Structures are given as structure tokens and as C-alpha cells.
């Protein structure tokens, strides 16, 4: 009997640990990093610095994936949609920059900034 209780507690501890490990936190500092990356991306696209622009877009795609997970955990469907759209725009920018199409990359970066602002209008003050 004690063995069953021990296994139950052990498995519960493992499961709760894995759930906690999968929690994503998005705070003011991480949003500031994303804002800085977004500004860097726009600048690097304008300068036609493909290597730096691709690195910015790749980093943003990863950050937006975390934001998407964060809002999914909170059940905020509209924020999940904006995060997903931002992640996809980041990937699109990477493709445009790789093709040396900086005009379309710039247009996608503008759309990306607008998507960020749309989400911030609702969620920036909420934690």
C-alpha cells in the first residue's frame, strides 16, 4: 500500500514539475527586448543588412512563439492570434530578406509593428 502511495506522489511530482517547466512568462522586460529587436529589424531592413535583419526576424519569431504560448495559457484568443500573425510575419520577413526583397520585407515589418500595437492597446497594462 505504501509503495502505491509513494508511486502516486512521485508521478504527481513529476507531472507537476513538467507542467511548471512548460509555463512561459512574458513580462515587461521581455516585451522591451522584443520592442528593441523590432526597432533593430526595421533599421537593418532599411540599411539592407540582410544578415542582421534575418537574425532579428529569427529572434522575433522565437519570442512571438513564447508570447503565443503565454496567451494561450491565459485563454486570450485574440492575443494568441496576434502573436501567431506576428510570428508568421517574422518568418515572412526572413524569406523576403533572403531573397533580397527589402521593399516587401519593409512592408511586412510595418504590418508587424501595427500588430504589436493592436495587442498592446488591450494587453499592455494587464499582467
PDB file of C-alpha atoms in Angstrom:
ATOM      1  CA  UNK A   1       0.000   0.000   0.000  1.00  0.00           C
ATOM      2  CA  UNK A   2       2.796   2.412   0.938  1.00  0.00           C
ATOM      3  CA  UNK A   3       4.502   1.597  -2.344  1.00  0.00           C
ATOM      4  CA  UNK A   4       1.389   2.655  -4.314  1.00  0.00           C
ATOM      5  CA  UNK A   5       1.201   5.920  -2.369  1.00  0.00           C
ATOM      6  CA  UNK A   6       4.906   6.540  -2.992  1.00  0.00           C
ATOM      7  CA  UNK A   7       4.460   5.946  -6.752  1.00  0.00           C
ATOM      8  CA  UNK A   8       1.398   8.206  -6.821  1.00  0.00           C
ATOM      9  CA  UNK A   9       3.304  11.024  -5.081  1.00  0.00           C
ATOM     10  CA  UNK A  10       6.360  10.504  -7.302  1.00  0.00           C
ATOM     11  CA  UNK A  11       4.335  10.591 -10.533  1.00  0.00           C
ATOM     12  CA  UNK A  12       2.348  13.606  -9.300  1.00  0.00           C
ATOM     13  CA  UNK A  13       5.579  15.443  -8.505  1.00  0.00           C
ATOM     14  CA  UNK A  14       6.999  14.625 -11.946  1.00  0.00           C
ATOM     15  CA  UNK A  15       3.840  15.749 -13.715  1.00  0.00           C
ATOM     16  CA  UNK A  16       3.546  18.987 -11.763  1.00  0.00           C
ATOM     17  CA  UNK A  17       7.232  19.695 -12.385  1.00  0.00           C
ATOM     18  CA  UNK A  18       6.824  19.203 -16.119  1.00  0.00           C
ATOM     19  CA  UNK A  19       3.759  21.441 -16.136  1.00  0.00           C
ATOM     20  CA  UNK A  20       5.636  24.149 -14.274  1.00  0.00           C
ATOM     21  CA  UNK A  21       8.607  23.795 -16.607  1.00  0.00           C
ATOM     22  CA  UNK A  22       6.368  24.388 -19.616  1.00  0.00           C
ATOM     23  CA  UNK A  23       4.941  27.647 -18.215  1.00  0.00           C
ATOM     24  CA  UNK A  24       6.020  30.665 -20.234  1.00  0.00           C
ATOM     25  CA  UNK A  25       6.328  34.072 -18.668  1.00  0.00           C
ATOM     26  CA  UNK A  26       6.078  37.299 -20.626  1.00  0.00           C
ATOM     27  CA  UNK A  27       6.929  40.340 -18.554  1.00  0.00           C
ATOM     28  CA  UNK A  28       7.782  43.987 -19.139  1.00  0.00           C
ATOM     29  CA  UNK A  29      11.482  43.169 -19.658  1.00  0.00           C
ATOM     30  CA  UNK A  30      10.802  40.571 -22.333  1.00  0.00           C
ATOM     31  CA  UNK A  31       8.405  42.964 -24.102  1.00  0.00           C
ATOM     32  CA  UNK A  32      11.111  45.653 -24.025  1.00  0.00           C
ATOM     33  CA  UNK A  33      13.564  43.192 -25.610  1.00  0.00           C
ATOM     34  CA  UNK A  34      11.020  42.474 -28.339  1.00  0.00           C
ATOM     35  CA  UNK A  35      10.477  46.181 -28.934  1.00  0.00           C
ATOM     36  CA  UNK A  36      14.240  46.717 -29.199  1.00  0.00           C
ATOM     37  CA  UNK A  37      14.534  43.790 -31.650  1.00  0.00           C
ATOM     38  CA  UNK A  38      11.656  45.113 -33.712  1.00  0.00           C
ATOM     39  CA  UNK A  39      13.335  48.531 -33.992  1.00  0.00           C
ATOM     40  CA  UNK A  40      16.612  46.846 -34.895  1.00  0.00           C
ATOM     41  CA  UNK A  41      14.817  44.794 -37.556  1.00  0.00           C
ATOM     42  CA  UNK A  42      13.306  47.892 -39.187  1.00  0.00           C
ATOM     43  CA  UNK A  43      16.670  49.625 -39.128  1.00  0.00           C
ATOM     44  CA  UNK A  44      18.504  46.637 -40.611  1.00  0.00           C
ATOM     45  CA  UNK A  45      15.899  46.274 -43.362  1.00  0.00           C
ATOM     46  CA  UNK A  46      16.292  49.976 -44.208  1.00  0.00           C
ATOM     47  CA  UNK A  47      20.081  49.540 -44.263  1.00  0.00           C
ATOM     48  CA  UNK A  48      19.691  46.352 -46.359  1.00  0.00           C
ATOM     49  CA  UNK A  49      21.793  44.464 -43.834  1.00  0.00           C
ATOM     50  CA  UNK A  50      20.468  41.010 -44.676  1.00  0.00           C
ATOM     51  CA  UNK A  51      22.454  39.082 -42.083  1.00  0.00           C
ATOM     52  CA  UNK A  52      21.397  41.270 -39.148  1.00  0.00           C
ATOM     53  CA  UNK A  53      17.796  41.565 -40.379  1.00  0.00           C
ATOM     54  CA  UNK A  54      17.477  37.771 -40.670  1.00  0.00           C
ATOM     55  CA  UNK A  55      18.885  37.346 -37.153  1.00  0.00           C
ATOM     56  CA  UNK A  56      16.421  39.932 -35.786  1.00  0.00           C
ATOM     57  CA  UNK A  57      13.493  38.274 -37.582  1.00  0.00           C
ATOM     58  CA  UNK A  58      14.552  34.809 -36.356  1.00  0.00           C
ATOM     59  CA  UNK A  59      14.816  36.047 -32.753  1.00  0.00           C
ATOM     60  CA  UNK A  60      11.434  37.767 -33.010  1.00  0.00           C
ATOM     61  CA  UNK A  61       9.798  34.604 -34.364  1.00  0.00           C
ATOM     62  CA  UNK A  62      11.053  32.717 -31.296  1.00  0.00           C
ATOM     63  CA  UNK A  63       9.864  35.461 -28.952  1.00  0.00           C
ATOM     64  CA  UNK A  64       6.429  35.572 -30.570  1.00  0.00           C
ATOM     65  CA  UNK A  65       6.161  31.795 -30.178  1.00  0.00           C
ATOM     66  CA  UNK A  66       6.670  32.298 -26.424  1.00  0.00           C
ATOM     67  CA  UNK A  67       4.114  35.116 -26.388  1.00  0.00           C
ATOM     68  CA  UNK A  68       1.671  32.895 -28.263  1.00  0.00           C
ATOM     69  CA  UNK A  69       2.138  30.136 -25.667  1.00  0.00           C
ATOM     70  CA  UNK A  70       1.806  32.633 -22.807  1.00  0.00           C
ATOM     71  CA  UNK A  71      -1.513  33.992 -24.038  1.00  0.00           C
ATOM     72  CA  UNK A  72      -2.789  30.509 -24.910  1.00  0.00           C
ATOM     73  CA  UNK A  73      -2.153  29.540 -21.273  1.00  0.00           C
ATOM     74  CA  UNK A  74      -4.216  32.566 -20.204  1.00  0.00           C
ATOM     75  CA  UNK A  75      -7.014  31.772 -22.675  1.00  0.00           C
ATOM     76  CA  UNK A  76      -6.683  35.081 -24.538  1.00  0.00           C
ATOM     77  CA  UNK A  77      -7.623  34.026 -28.066  1.00  0.00           C
ATOM     78  CA  UNK A  78      -7.221  37.407 -29.732  1.00  0.00           C
ATOM     79  CA  UNK A  79      -3.707  37.817 -28.283  1.00  0.00           C
ATOM     80  CA  UNK A  80      -2.852  34.290 -29.459  1.00  0.00           C
ATOM     81  CA  UNK A  81      -3.989  35.257 -32.961  1.00  0.00           C
ATOM     82  CA  UNK A  82      -1.891  38.456 -32.948  1.00  0.00           C
ATOM     83  CA  UNK A  83       1.133  36.564 -31.645  1.00  0.00           C
ATOM     84  CA  UNK A  84       0.720  33.898 -34.299  1.00  0.00           C
ATOM     85  CA  UNK A  85       0.354  36.554 -37.004  1.00  0.00           C
ATOM     86  CA  UNK A  86       3.493  38.285 -35.708  1.00  0.00           C
ATOM     87  CA  UNK A  87       5.432  35.016 -35.686  1.00  0.00           C
ATOM     88  CA  UNK A  88       4.339  34.350 -39.273  1.00  0.00           C
ATOM     89  CA  UNK A  89       5.238  37.909 -40.335  1.00  0.00           C
ATOM     90  CA  UNK A  90       8.696  37.432 -38.814  1.00  0.00           C
ATOM     91  CA  UNK A  91       9.163  34.266 -40.860  1.00  0.00           C
ATOM     92  CA  UNK A  92       7.884  36.079 -43.953  1.00  0.00           C
ATOM     93  CA  UNK A  93      10.395  38.886 -43.389  1.00  0.00           C
ATOM     94  CA  UNK A  94      13.174  36.312 -43.188  1.00  0.00           C
ATOM     95  CA  UNK A  95      12.125  34.909 -46.570  1.00  0.00           C
ATOM     96  CA  UNK A  96      11.905  38.353 -48.190  1.00  0.00           C
ATOM     97  CA  UNK A  97      15.308  39.373 -46.838  1.00  0.00           C
ATOM     98  CA  UNK A  98      16.845  36.091 -48.019  1.00  0.00           C
ATOM     99  CA  UNK A  99      15.510  36.913 -51.494  1.00  0.00           C
ATOM    100  CA  UNK A 100      16.928  40.471 -51.240  1.00  0.00           C
ATOM    101  CA  UNK A 101      13.372  41.825 -51.453  1.00  0.00           C
ATOM    102  CA  UNK A 102      13.761  44.593 -48.885  1.00  0.00           C
ATOM    103  CA  UNK A 103      10.667  46.504 -50.098  1.00  0.00           C
ATOM    104  CA  UNK A 104       8.313  43.652 -49.194  1.00  0.00           C
ATOM    105  CA  UNK A 105      10.315  42.970 -46.030  1.00  0.00           C
ATOM    106  CA  UNK A 106       9.770  46.598 -45.025  1.00  0.00           C
ATOM    107  CA  UNK A 107       6.016  46.347 -45.701  1.00  0.00           C
ATOM    108  CA  UNK A 108       5.818  43.210 -43.559  1.00  0.00           C
ATOM    109  CA  UNK A 109       7.798  44.935 -40.799  1.00  0.00           C
ATOM    110  CA  UNK A 110       5.288  47.805 -40.796  1.00  0.00           C
ATOM    111  CA  UNK A 111       2.432  45.287 -40.524  1.00  0.00           C
ATOM    112  CA  UNK A 112       4.320  43.571 -37.712  1.00  0.00           C
ATOM    113  CA  UNK A 113       4.600  46.853 -35.783  1.00  0.00           C
ATOM    114  CA  UNK A 114       0.877  47.516 -36.275  1.00  0.00           C
ATOM    115  CA  UNK A 115       0.078  44.036 -34.977  1.00  0.00           C
ATOM    116  CA  UNK A 116       2.177  44.681 -31.872  1.00  0.00           C
ATOM    117  CA  UNK A 117       0.358  47.972 -31.249  1.00  0.00           C
ATOM    118  CA  UNK A 118      -3.066  46.347 -31.673  1.00  0.00           C
ATOM    119  CA  UNK A 119      -2.230  43.785 -28.989  1.00  0.00           C
ATOM    120  CA  UNK A 120      -0.652  46.398 -26.687  1.00  0.00           C
ATOM    121  CA  UNK A 121      -3.802  48.530 -26.790  1.00  0.00           C
ATOM    122  CA  UNK A 122      -5.611  45.753 -24.950  1.00  0.00           C
ATOM    123  CA  UNK A 123      -2.957  43.838 -23.010  1.00  0.00           C
ATOM    124  CA  UNK A 124      -0.044  46.148 -22.253  1.00  0.00           C
ATOM    125  CA  UNK A 125      -1.255  47.120 -18.767  1.00  0.00           C
ATOM    126  CA  UNK A 126      -2.576  43.640 -17.931  1.00  0.00           C
ATOM    127  CA  UNK A 127      -0.181  41.151 -16.393  1.00  0.00           C
TER     128      UNK A 127
END
